Coordinates of N, CA and C and ligand atoms in Angstrom, one line a residue:
X1 N 6.3 4.0 -10.6 CA 5.3 3.0 -10.3 C 5.2 2.7 -8.8
X2 N 4.0 2.5 -8.3 CA 3.8 2.3 -6.9 C 4.1 0.9 -6.5
X3 N 3.8 0.7 -5.2 CA 4.0 -0.7 -4.6 C 2.8 -1.6 -4.8
X4 N 3.1 -2.9 -4.7 CA 2.1 -3.9 -4.9 C 1.9 -4.5 -3.5
X5 N 0.6 -4.9 -3.2 CA 0.4 -5.7 -2.0 C 0.0 -7.1 -2.4
X6 N 0.8 -8.1 -1.9 CA 0.6 -9.5 -2.1 C 0.0 -10.1 -0.9
X7 N -1.3 -10.6 -1.0 CA -1.9 -11.3 0.1 C -2.0 -12.8 -0.1
X8 N -1.1 -13.5 0.5 CA -1.0 -14.9 0.3 C -0.5 -15.6 1.5
X9 N -1.1 -16.6 2.0 CA -0.7 -17.3 3.3 C 0.3 -18.4 3.0
X10 N 0.4 -18.9 1.8 CA 1.4 -19.9 1.5 C 2.8 -19.4 1.4
X11 N 3.7 -19.7 2.3 CA 5.0 -19.0 2.4 C 5.8 -19.2 1.1
X12 N 5.8 -20.5 0.6 CA 6.6 -20.8 -0.6 C 6.1 -20.0 -1.8
X13 N 4.8 -20.0 -2.0 CA 4.3 -19.3 -3.2 C 4.5 -17.8 -3.1
X14 N 4.3 -17.3 -1.8 CA 4.4 -15.9 -1.5 C 5.9 -15.4 -1.9
X15 N 6.9 -16.2 -1.5 CA 8.3 -15.8 -1.8 C 8.5 -15.9 -3.3
X16 N 7.9 -16.9 -3.9 CA 8.1 -17.0 -5.3 C 7.6 -15.8 -6.1
X17 N 6.4 -15.4 -5.6 CA 5.7 -14.2 -6.3 C 6.5 -12.9 -6.0
X18 N 7.0 -12.7 -4.8 CA 7.7 -11.5 -4.4 C 9.0 -11.5 -5.2
X19 N 9.7 -12.6 -5.3 CA 11.0 -12.6 -6.1 C 10.7 -12.4 -7.6
X20 N 9.7 -13.1 -8.1 CA 9.4 -12.9 -9.5 C 9.0 -11.5 -9.9
X21 N 8.3 -10.9 -9.1 CA 7.9 -9.5 -9.3 C 9.1 -8.5 -9.1
X22 N 9.9 -8.8 -8.1 CA 11.1 -8.0 -7.9 C 12.0 -8.0 -9.1
X23 N 12.2 -9.2 -9.7 CA 13.0 -9.3 -10.9 C 12.5 -8.5 -12.0
X24 N 11.1 -8.3 -12.0 CA 10.5 -7.5 -13.1 C 10.5 -6.0 -12.7
X25 N 11.1 -5.7 -11.5 CA 11.2 -4.3 -11.1 C 10.0 -3.8 -10.3
X26 N 9.2 -4.7 -9.8 CA 8.0 -4.4 -9.1 C 8.2 -4.6 -7.6
X27 N 8.2 -3.6 -6.8 CA 8.4 -3.7 -5.3 C 7.0 -4.1 -4.7
X28 N 7.1 -4.9 -3.7 CA 5.8 -5.3 -3.0 C 5.9 -5.5 -1.5
X29 N 4.8 -5.4 -0.8 CA 4.7 -5.7 0.6 C 3.8 -7.0 0.6
X30 N 4.0 -7.7 1.7 CA 3.2 -9.0 1.8 C 2.3 -9.0 3.1
X31 N 1.2 -9.6 2.9 CA 0.3 -9.9 4.0 C -0.1 -11.3 4.0
X32 N -0.1 -12.0 5.2 CA -0.4 -13.4 5.3 C -1.9 -13.7 5.6
X33 N -2.6 -12.7 6.1 CA -4.0 -12.8 6.5 C -4.8 -11.6 6.0
X34 N -6.1 -11.7 6.0 CA -6.9 -10.6 5.7 C -6.7 -9.5 6.7
X35 N -6.5 -9.8 7.9 CA -6.3 -8.8 9.0 C -5.0 -8.0 8.7
X36 N -4.0 -8.7 8.3 CA -2.7 -8.0 8.0 C -2.9 -7.1 6.7
X37 N -3.7 -7.7 5.8 CA -3.9 -6.9 4.6 C -4.6 -5.6 4.8
X38 N -5.6 -5.7 5.7 CA -6.4 -4.5 6.1 C -5.5 -3.4 6.7
X39 N -4.5 -3.9 7.6 CA -3.6 -3.0 8.2 C -2.7 -2.3 7.2
X40 N -2.2 -3.1 6.2 CA -1.4 -2.6 5.1 C -2.2 -1.5 4.3
X41 N -3.4 -1.8 4.0 CA -4.2 -0.9 3.2 C -4.5 0.4 3.9
X42 N -4.6 0.3 5.2 CA -4.9 1.5 6.0 C -3.6 2.4 6.1
X43 N -2.5 1.9 5.7 CA -1.2 2.6 5.9 C -0.6 3.1 4.6
X44 N -0.6 2.2 3.6 CA 0.1 2.5 2.3 C -0.9 2.6 1.2
X45 N -0.7 3.5 0.3 CA -1.5 3.6 -0.9 C -0.9 2.7 -2.0
X46 N -1.5 1.5 -2.2 CA -0.9 0.6 -3.2 C -1.4 0.8 -4.6
X47 N -0.5 0.4 -5.5 CA -0.8 0.6 -6.9 C -1.7 -0.6 -7.4
X48 N -1.6 -1.7 -6.7 CA -2.4 -2.9 -7.1 C -2.3 -4.0 -6.0
X49 N -3.3 -4.9 -6.0 CA -3.3 -6.0 -5.0 C -3.3 -7.3 -5.8
X50 N -2.5 -8.3 -5.3 CA -2.6 -9.7 -5.7 C -3.2 -10.4 -4.5
X51 N -4.4 -11.0 -4.7 CA -5.1 -11.6 -3.6 C -5.4 -13.1 -3.7
X52 N -5.0 -13.8 -2.7 CA -5.3 -15.3 -2.6 C -6.7 -15.4 -2.0
X53 N -7.5 -16.4 -2.5 CA -8.8 -16.6 -2.0 C -8.9 -17.2 -0.6
X54 N -8.1 -18.3 -0.5 CA -8.1 -19.1 0.7 C -7.2 -18.6 1.8
X55 N -7.6 -17.7 2.7 CA -6.8 -17.1 3.7 C -7.1 -17.7 5.1
X56 N -6.2 -17.7 6.0 CA -6.4 -18.3 7.3 C -7.6 -17.7 8.0
X57 N -7.8 -16.4 7.8 CA -8.9 -15.8 8.5 C -10.1 -15.4 7.6
X58 N -10.2 -16.1 6.5 CA -11.4 -15.9 5.7 C -11.2 -16.0 4.2
X59 N -12.2 -15.8 3.4 CA -12.2 -15.8 2.0 C -11.7 -14.5 1.5
X60 N -10.7 -14.5 0.6 CA -10.2 -13.2 0.1 C -11.3 -12.4 -0.6
X61 N -12.2 -13.1 -1.2 CA -13.3 -12.4 -1.9 C -14.2 -11.6 -0.9
X62 N -14.4 -12.1 0.2 CA -15.2 -11.4 1.3 C -14.4 -10.2 1.7
X63 N -13.1 -10.3 1.9 CA -12.3 -9.2 2.3 C -12.3 -8.1 1.2
X64 N -12.2 -8.5 -0.1 CA -12.3 -7.6 -1.2 C -13.6 -6.8 -1.3
X65 N -14.7 -7.6 -1.0 CA -16.0 -7.0 -1.0 C -16.1 -5.8 0.0
X66 N -15.5 -6.1 1.2 CA -15.5 -5.1 2.3 C -14.7 -3.9 1.9
X67 N -13.6 -4.1 1.2 CA -12.7 -3.1 0.7 C -13.5 -2.2 -0.3
X68 N -14.2 -2.8 -1.2 CA -14.9 -2.0 -2.2 C -16.1 -1.3 -1.6
X69 N -16.7 -1.9 -0.5 CA -17.7 -1.2 0.2 C -17.2 0.1 0.9
X70 N -15.9 0.1 1.2 CA -15.3 1.3 1.8 C -14.8 2.3 0.7
X71 N -15.2 1.9 -0.6 CA -14.8 2.7 -1.8 C -13.3 2.8 -2.0
X72 N -12.6 1.7 -1.6 CA -11.2 1.6 -1.9 C -11.1 0.8 -3.2
X73 N -10.6 1.5 -4.3 CA -10.7 0.9 -5.6 C -9.4 0.4 -6.2
X74 N -8.4 0.2 -5.3 CA -7.1 -0.3 -5.7 C -7.3 -1.5 -6.6
X75 N -6.8 -1.5 -7.9 CA -7.0 -2.7 -8.7 C -6.6 -4.0 -8.1
X76 N -7.3 -5.0 -8.3 CA -7.1 -6.3 -7.6 C -7.1 -7.5 -8.5
X77 N -6.1 -8.3 -8.5 CA -6.1 -9.5 -9.2 C -6.3 -10.7 -8.2
X78 N -7.2 -11.5 -8.5 CA -7.5 -12.7 -7.6 C -6.7 -13.9 -8.1
X79 N -6.0 -14.5 -7.1 CA -5.2 -15.7 -7.5 C -5.8 -16.8 -6.7
X80 N -6.1 -17.9 -7.4 CA -6.7 -19.0 -6.7 C -6.7 -20.3 -7.4
X81 N -6.7 -21.4 -6.7 CA -6.7 -22.7 -7.2 C -8.1 -23.0 -7.8
X82 N -9.1 -22.3 -7.3 CA -10.4 -22.6 -7.7 C -10.7 -21.8 -9.0
X83 N -10.8 -22.6 -10.1 CA -11.0 -21.9 -11.4 C -12.4 -22.2 -12.0
X84 N -13.3 -22.7 -11.1 CA -14.6 -23.0 -11.6 C -15.3 -21.7 -11.9
X85 N -16.2 -21.7 -12.9 CA -16.8 -20.5 -13.4 C -17.5 -19.7 -12.3
X86 N -18.2 -20.4 -11.3 CA -18.9 -19.6 -10.3 C -17.9 -18.9 -9.4
X87 N -16.7 -19.5 -9.2 CA -15.7 -18.8 -8.3 C -15.2 -17.5 -9.0
X88 N -15.0 -17.6 -10.4 CA -14.5 -16.5 -11.1 C -15.6 -15.4 -11.1
X89 N -16.8 -15.8 -11.2 CA -17.9 -14.8 -11.2 C -18.0 -14.1 -9.8
X90 N -17.9 -14.9 -8.8 CA -17.8 -14.4 -7.4 C -16.8 -13.3 -7.2
X91 N -15.6 -13.6 -7.7 CA -14.5 -12.7 -7.6 C -14.7 -11.4 -8.3
X92 N -15.2 -11.5 -9.5 CA -15.4 -10.3 -10.4 C -16.6 -9.5 -9.8
X93 N -17.6 -10.2 -9.3 CA -18.7 -9.4 -8.7 C -18.3 -8.7 -7.4
X94 N -17.3 -9.3 -6.7 CA -16.8 -8.7 -5.4 C -16.0 -7.4 -5.7
X95 N -15.6 -7.2 -7.0 CA -14.9 -6.0 -7.3 C -13.4 -6.3 -7.8
X96 N -13.1 -7.6 -8.1 CA -11.8 -7.9 -8.7 C -11.7 -7.4 -10.1
X97 N -10.5 -7.0 -10.5 CA -10.3 -6.5 -11.9 C -9.8 -7.6 -12.8
X98 N -9.1 -8.6 -12.2 CA -8.6 -9.6 -13.0 C -8.6 -10.9 -12.2
X99 N -8.3 -12.0 -12.8 CA -8.4 -13.3 -12.2 C -7.3 -14.3 -12.8
X100 N -6.6 -14.9 -12.0 CA -5.6 -15.9 -12.5 C -5.6 -17.2 -11.7
X101 N -6.0 -18.3 -12.4 CA -6.0 -19.5 -11.6 C -4.6 -20.1 -11.4
X102 N -4.4 -20.8 -10.3 CA -3.2 -21.5 -10.0 C -3.3 -22.9 -10.6
X103 N -2.2 -23.5 -11.1 CA -0.9 -22.9 -11.2 C -0.8 -21.9 -12.3
X104 N 0.1 -20.9 -12.2 CA 0.2 -20.0 -13.3 C 1.7 -19.8 -13.6
X105 N 2.0 -19.2 -14.7 CA 3.4 -18.9 -15.1 C 3.7 -17.5 -14.7
X106 N 4.9 -17.3 -14.1 CA 5.3 -16.0 -13.6 C 5.2 -14.9 -14.6
X107 N 5.6 -15.1 -15.9 CA 5.5 -14.0 -16.8 C 4.1 -13.6 -17.0
X108 N 3.1 -14.5 -16.9 CA 1.7 -14.1 -17.0 C 1.3 -13.2 -15.9
X109 N 1.7 -13.6 -14.6 CA 1.4 -12.8 -13.5 C 2.0 -11.4 -13.6
X110 N 3.3 -11.4 -14.0 CA 4.0 -10.1 -14.2 C 3.2 -9.2 -15.2
X111 N 2.9 -9.8 -16.3 CA 2.2 -9.0 -17.4 C 0.8 -8.5 -16.9
X112 N 0.1 -9.3 -16.2 CA -1.2 -8.9 -15.7 C -1.1 -7.9 -14.6
X113 N -0.1 -8.0 -13.8 CA 0.1 -7.1 -12.7 C 0.5 -5.7 -13.2
X114 N 1.4 -5.7 -14.2 CA 1.8 -4.5 -14.9 C 0.6 -3.8 -15.5
X115 N -0.3 -4.5 -16.1 CA -1.5 -3.9 -16.7 C -2.4 -3.3 -15.6
X116 N -2.5 -3.9 -14.5 CA -3.3 -3.4 -13.4 C -2.7 -2.1 -12.9
X117 N -1.3 -2.1 -12.7 CA -0.6 -1.0 -12.2 C -0.7 0.2 -13.1
X118 N -0.7 -0.1 -14.4 CA -0.8 1.0 -15.4 C -2.2 1.7 -15.3
X119 N -3.2 0.8 -15.0 CA -4.6 1.3 -14.8 C -4.6 2.3 -13.6
X120 N -3.8 1.8 -12.5 CA -3.8 2.6 -11.3 C -3.1 4.0 -11.5
X121 N -2.0 3.9 -12.4 CA -1.3 5.2 -12.7 C -2.1 6.2 -13.3
X122 N -3.1 5.8 -14.1 CA -4.0 6.8 -14.7 C -5.1 7.2 -13.8
X123 N -5.2 6.6 -12.7 CA -6.3 6.8 -11.7 C -5.9 8.0 -10.8
X124 N -6.7 9.0 -10.7 CA -6.2 10.2 -10.0 C -6.6 10.2 -8.6
X125 N -7.2 9.2 -8.1 CA -7.6 9.1 -6.7 C -9.1 9.2 -6.5
X126 N -9.6 8.2 -5.8 CA -11.0 8.2 -5.6 C -11.4 8.9 -4.3
X127 N -12.6 9.5 -4.4 CA -13.1 10.2 -3.2 C -13.4 9.1 -2.1
X128 N -13.1 9.5 -0.9 CA -13.5 8.7 0.3 C -14.5 9.5 1.1
X129 N -15.4 8.8 1.8 CA -16.4 9.5 2.5 C -16.6 8.8 3.9
X130 N -16.8 9.6 4.9 CA -17.1 9.1 6.2 C -17.9 10.2 7.0
X131 N -18.9 9.8 7.7 CA -19.7 10.8 8.4 C -20.2 11.9 7.5
X132 N -20.0 13.1 7.9 CA -20.4 14.2 7.0 C -19.3 14.7 6.1
X133 N -18.2 14.0 6.0 CA -17.0 14.4 5.3 C -16.8 13.6 4.0
X134 N -16.4 14.3 3.0 CA -15.9 13.6 1.8 C -14.5 14.2 1.5
X135 N -13.7 13.4 0.8 CA -12.3 13.9 0.5 C -12.0 13.5 -0.9
X136 N -11.4 14.4 -1.6 CA -11.0 14.1 -3.0 C -9.5 14.1 -3.1
X137 N -8.8 13.0 -3.1 CA -7.4 12.9 -3.1 C -6.7 13.7 -4.3
X138 N -7.4 13.7 -5.4 CA -6.8 14.4 -6.6 C -6.6 15.9 -6.3
X139 N -7.6 16.5 -5.7 CA -7.5 17.9 -5.5 C -7.1 18.3 -4.0
X140 N -6.9 17.2 -3.2 CA -6.6 17.4 -1.8 C -7.7 18.2 -1.1
X141 N -8.9 18.1 -1.5 CA -10.0 18.9 -1.0 C -10.9 18.1 0.0
X142 N -11.0 18.6 1.2 CA -11.9 18.0 2.2 C -13.2 18.8 2.2
X143 N -14.3 18.1 2.1 CA -15.6 18.8 2.1 C -16.5 18.4 3.2
X144 N -17.3 19.4 3.6 CA -18.4 19.1 4.6 C -19.6 19.9 4.1
X145 N -20.6 19.3 3.5 CA -21.7 20.0 2.9 C -21.2 20.9 1.8
X146 N -21.5 22.2 1.9 CA -21.0 23.1 0.8 C -19.6 23.7 1.1
X147 N -19.2 23.5 2.4 CA -17.9 24.0 2.8 C -16.7 23.1 2.3
X148 N -15.6 23.7 2.0 CA -14.4 22.9 1.7 C -13.1 23.6 2.1
X149 N -12.1 22.8 2.4 CA -10.8 23.3 2.7 C -9.8 22.4 1.9
X150 N -8.6 23.0 1.7 CA -7.5 22.3 1.0 C -6.6 21.7 2.1
X151 N -6.1 20.5 1.9 CA -5.2 19.9 2.8 C -3.8 19.8 2.2
X152 N -2.8 19.9 3.1 CA -1.5 19.6 2.7 C -1.3 18.1 2.4
X153 N -0.2 17.7 1.8 CA 0.0 16.3 1.4 C -0.1 15.4 2.7
X154 N 0.6 15.8 3.8 CA 0.6 15.0 5.0 C -0.8 15.0 5.6
X155 N -1.5 16.2 5.6 CA -2.9 16.2 6.2 C -3.8 15.3 5.4
X156 N -3.6 15.3 4.0 CA -4.5 14.5 3.2 C -4.3 13.0 3.5
X157 N -3.1 12.6 3.7 CA -2.9 11.2 4.0 C -3.4 10.8 5.4
X158 N -3.2 11.7 6.3 CA -3.8 11.5 7.7 C -5.3 11.3 7.6
X159 N -6.0 12.3 6.9 CA -7.4 12.2 6.9 C -7.9 11.0 6.1
X160 N -7.2 10.6 5.0 CA -7.6 9.4 4.3 C -7.5 8.1 5.3
X161 N -6.4 8.1 6.0 CA -6.2 7.0 7.0 C -7.3 6.9 8.0
X162 N -7.6 8.1 8.6 CA -8.7 8.2 9.6 C -10.1 7.9 9.0
X163 N -10.3 8.4 7.8 CA -11.7 8.1 7.2 C -11.8 6.7 6.8
X164 N -10.7 6.1 6.3 CA -10.8 4.7 5.9 C -11.0 3.8 7.1
X165 N -10.6 4.2 8.2 CA -10.7 3.4 9.5 C -12.2 3.5 10.0
X166 N -13.0 4.4 9.4 CA -14.4 4.5 9.7 C -14.7 4.5 11.2
X167 N -14.0 5.3 12.0 CA -14.3 5.5 13.4 C -13.4 4.6 14.3
X168 N -12.6 3.7 13.7 CA -11.7 2.8 14.5 C -10.5 3.6 14.8
X169 N -9.8 3.2 15.9 CA -8.5 3.9 16.3 C -7.4 3.5 15.3
X170 N -6.7 4.5 14.8 CA -5.5 4.2 13.9 C -4.3 4.6 14.8
X171 N -3.4 3.6 14.9 CA -2.2 3.8 15.7 C -1.3 4.9 15.2
X172 N -0.6 5.6 16.2 CA 0.3 6.7 15.8 C 1.3 6.3 14.7
X173 N 1.8 5.1 14.9 CA 2.8 4.7 13.9 C 2.2 4.6 12.5
X174 N 1.0 4.1 12.4 CA 0.3 4.0 11.1 C 0.0 5.3 10.6
X175 N -0.4 6.3 11.4 CA -0.7 7.6 10.9 C 0.6 8.3 10.4
X176 N 1.7 8.1 11.2 CA 3.0 8.7 10.7 C 3.4 8.1 9.4
X177 N 3.3 6.7 9.3 CA 3.6 6.1 8.1 C 2.8 6.6 6.9
X178 N 1.5 6.8 7.2 CA 0.6 7.3 6.1 C 1.0 8.7 5.7
X179 N 1.4 9.5 6.6 CA 1.7 10.9 6.3 C 3.1 11.1 5.7
X180 N 4.0 10.4 6.2 CA 5.4 10.7 5.9 C 6.2 9.5 5.3
X181 N 5.5 8.4 5.0 CA 6.1 7.2 4.4 C 6.7 6.3 5.5
X182 N 7.1 5.1 5.1 CA 7.5 4.1 6.1 C 8.9 4.3 6.6
X183 N 9.8 4.9 5.8 CA 11.2 5.0 6.2 C 11.6 6.4 6.7
X184 N 10.9 7.4 6.2 CA 11.3 8.8 6.5 C 11.1 9.1 8.0
X185 N 12.1 9.5 8.7 CA 11.9 9.9 10.1 C 11.1 11.2 10.2
X186 N 10.4 11.3 11.3 CA 9.6 12.5 11.6 C 10.0 13.0 13.0
X187 N 9.9 14.3 13.2 CA 10.2 14.7 14.6 C 9.0 14.2 15.5
X188 N 9.3 14.1 16.8 CA 8.3 13.4 17.7 C 7.0 14.1 17.6
X189 N 7.0 15.5 17.4 CA 5.7 16.1 17.5 C 5.1 16.5 16.2
X190 N 5.7 16.0 15.1 CA 5.2 16.3 13.7 C 3.7 15.9 13.6
X191 N 3.4 14.7 14.1 CA 2.1 14.2 14.0 C 1.1 15.0 14.7
X192 N 1.5 15.4 16.0 CA 0.6 16.3 16.8 C 0.3 17.6 16.1
X193 N 1.4 18.2 15.5 CA 1.2 19.4 14.8 C 0.3 19.3 13.6
X194 N 0.4 18.2 12.8 CA -0.4 18.0 11.7 C -1.9 17.8 12.1
X195 N -2.0 17.0 13.2 CA -3.4 16.7 13.7 C -4.1 18.0 14.2
X196 N -3.3 18.9 14.8 CA -3.8 20.1 15.3 C -4.4 21.0 14.1
X197 N -3.6 21.0 13.1 CA -4.0 21.7 11.9 C -5.3 21.1 11.3
X198 N -5.4 19.8 11.2 CA -6.5 19.1 10.7 C -7.8 19.4 11.6
X199 N -7.6 19.4 12.9 CA -8.7 19.7 13.8 C -9.2 21.0 13.6
X200 N -8.3 22.0 13.4 CA -8.8 23.4 13.1 C -9.6 23.4 11.8
X201 N -9.2 22.6 10.8 CA -9.9 22.6 9.5 C -11.3 22.0 9.7
X202 N -11.3 20.9 10.5 CA -12.6 20.2 10.7 C -13.6 21.2 11.4
X203 N -13.1 22.0 12.3 CA -13.8 23.0 13.0 C -14.3 24.1 12.0
X204 N -13.4 24.5 11.2 CA -13.8 25.6 10.2 C -14.8 25.1 9.2
X205 N -14.8 23.8 8.9 CA -15.8 23.2 8.0 C -17.2 23.1 8.7
X206 N -17.2 23.1 10.0 CA -18.4 22.8 10.7 C -18.8 21.3 10.8
X207 N -17.8 20.5 10.6 CA -18.1 19.0 10.7 C -18.5 18.6 12.1
X208 N -19.3 17.6 12.2 CA -19.7 17.0 13.5 C -18.6 16.1 14.0
X209 N -17.7 15.7 13.1 CA -16.7 14.7 13.5 C -15.5 15.4 14.2
X210 N -15.0 14.6 15.1 CA -13.8 15.1 15.9 C -12.7 14.0 15.9
X211 N -11.5 14.5 15.9 CA -10.4 13.5 16.1 C -10.1 13.2 17.5
X212 N -10.4 12.0 18.0 CA -10.3 11.7 19.4 C -9.0 11.0 19.6
X213 N -8.2 11.4 20.7 CA -6.9 10.9 21.0 C -7.1 9.8 22.1
X214 N -6.7 8.6 21.8 CA -6.7 7.6 22.8 C -5.2 7.5 23.3
X215 N -5.0 8.0 24.5 CA -3.6 8.2 24.9 C -2.7 6.9 24.8
X216 N -1.6 7.1 24.2 CA -0.6 6.0 24.0 C -1.0 5.0 22.9
X217 N -2.2 5.2 22.3 CA -2.6 4.2 21.3 C -2.7 4.8 19.9
X218 N -3.6 5.8 19.8 CA -3.7 6.4 18.5 C -4.9 7.3 18.4
X219 N -5.4 7.5 17.2 CA -6.5 8.5 17.0 C -7.6 7.9 16.2
X220 N -8.8 8.4 16.5 CA -10.0 8.0 15.7 C -10.8 9.2 15.3
X221 N -11.5 9.1 14.2 CA -12.4 10.1 13.8 C -13.8 9.7 14.2
X222 N -14.3 10.4 15.2 CA -15.6 10.0 15.8 C -16.6 11.2 15.9
X223 N -17.8 10.7 16.0 CA -18.9 11.7 16.2 C -19.1 11.8 17.7
X224 N -19.0 12.9 18.3 CA -19.1 13.0 19.8 C -20.5 12.6 20.2
X225 N -20.6 11.9 21.4 CA -21.9 11.5 21.9 C -22.4 12.7 22.6
X226 N -23.7 13.1 22.2 CA -24.3 14.3 22.8 C -24.7 13.9 24.2
X227 N -24.6 14.9 25.1 CA -25.1 14.7 26.5 C -26.6 14.7 26.5
X228 N -27.2 13.8 27.2 CA -28.7 13.8 27.3 C -29.2 14.9 28.1
Ligands
LIG301 CA1 -4.2 -19.9 0.6

């Protein structure tokens, strides 16, 4: 079973949820803001999300709508004090899969979270798209028009991270974490070697996109600006 992402700014409630889920054998990462949550999503492939609506940097539902617009379909349960009908409809329309009003009983949160994670387990991976590229995680296939190449496991996670960033720079540490996990050490040049292989594959596909290196910061998948 994969990891869960808990997005909740209230420290007490957050710790309660983390401990309650851990007792049920569910490991989780936490984010206190929408920005932190976005950084987590760009790095780790989560089995499910528990999302608070009232976050310091915005409405959780707005964040979820952005996530769904990027075709990231990780199952999401919205947790909120607002249990009015229109709030519930808001959440479901934004792409939430379940809804639990506060206050709630921990066994109910555990049961609903398990149900969401089971759904994710049967999910084989949704295609991502950026620029002229599409990627199918299930088959590790990167496509550009009619051309396609197969990616290794690390290359697949690198490309997913770069494509989900939609042209924004992804830090080296985040790319390494995406490709090799958060704890596994990698050799200093493993990322450069994998990026070199991915660049060759982009070339072979005839994609207009290039992986641009911002020295000391990270990499971005960009369309080069043509000289006038
Ligand atoms: Ca809150």
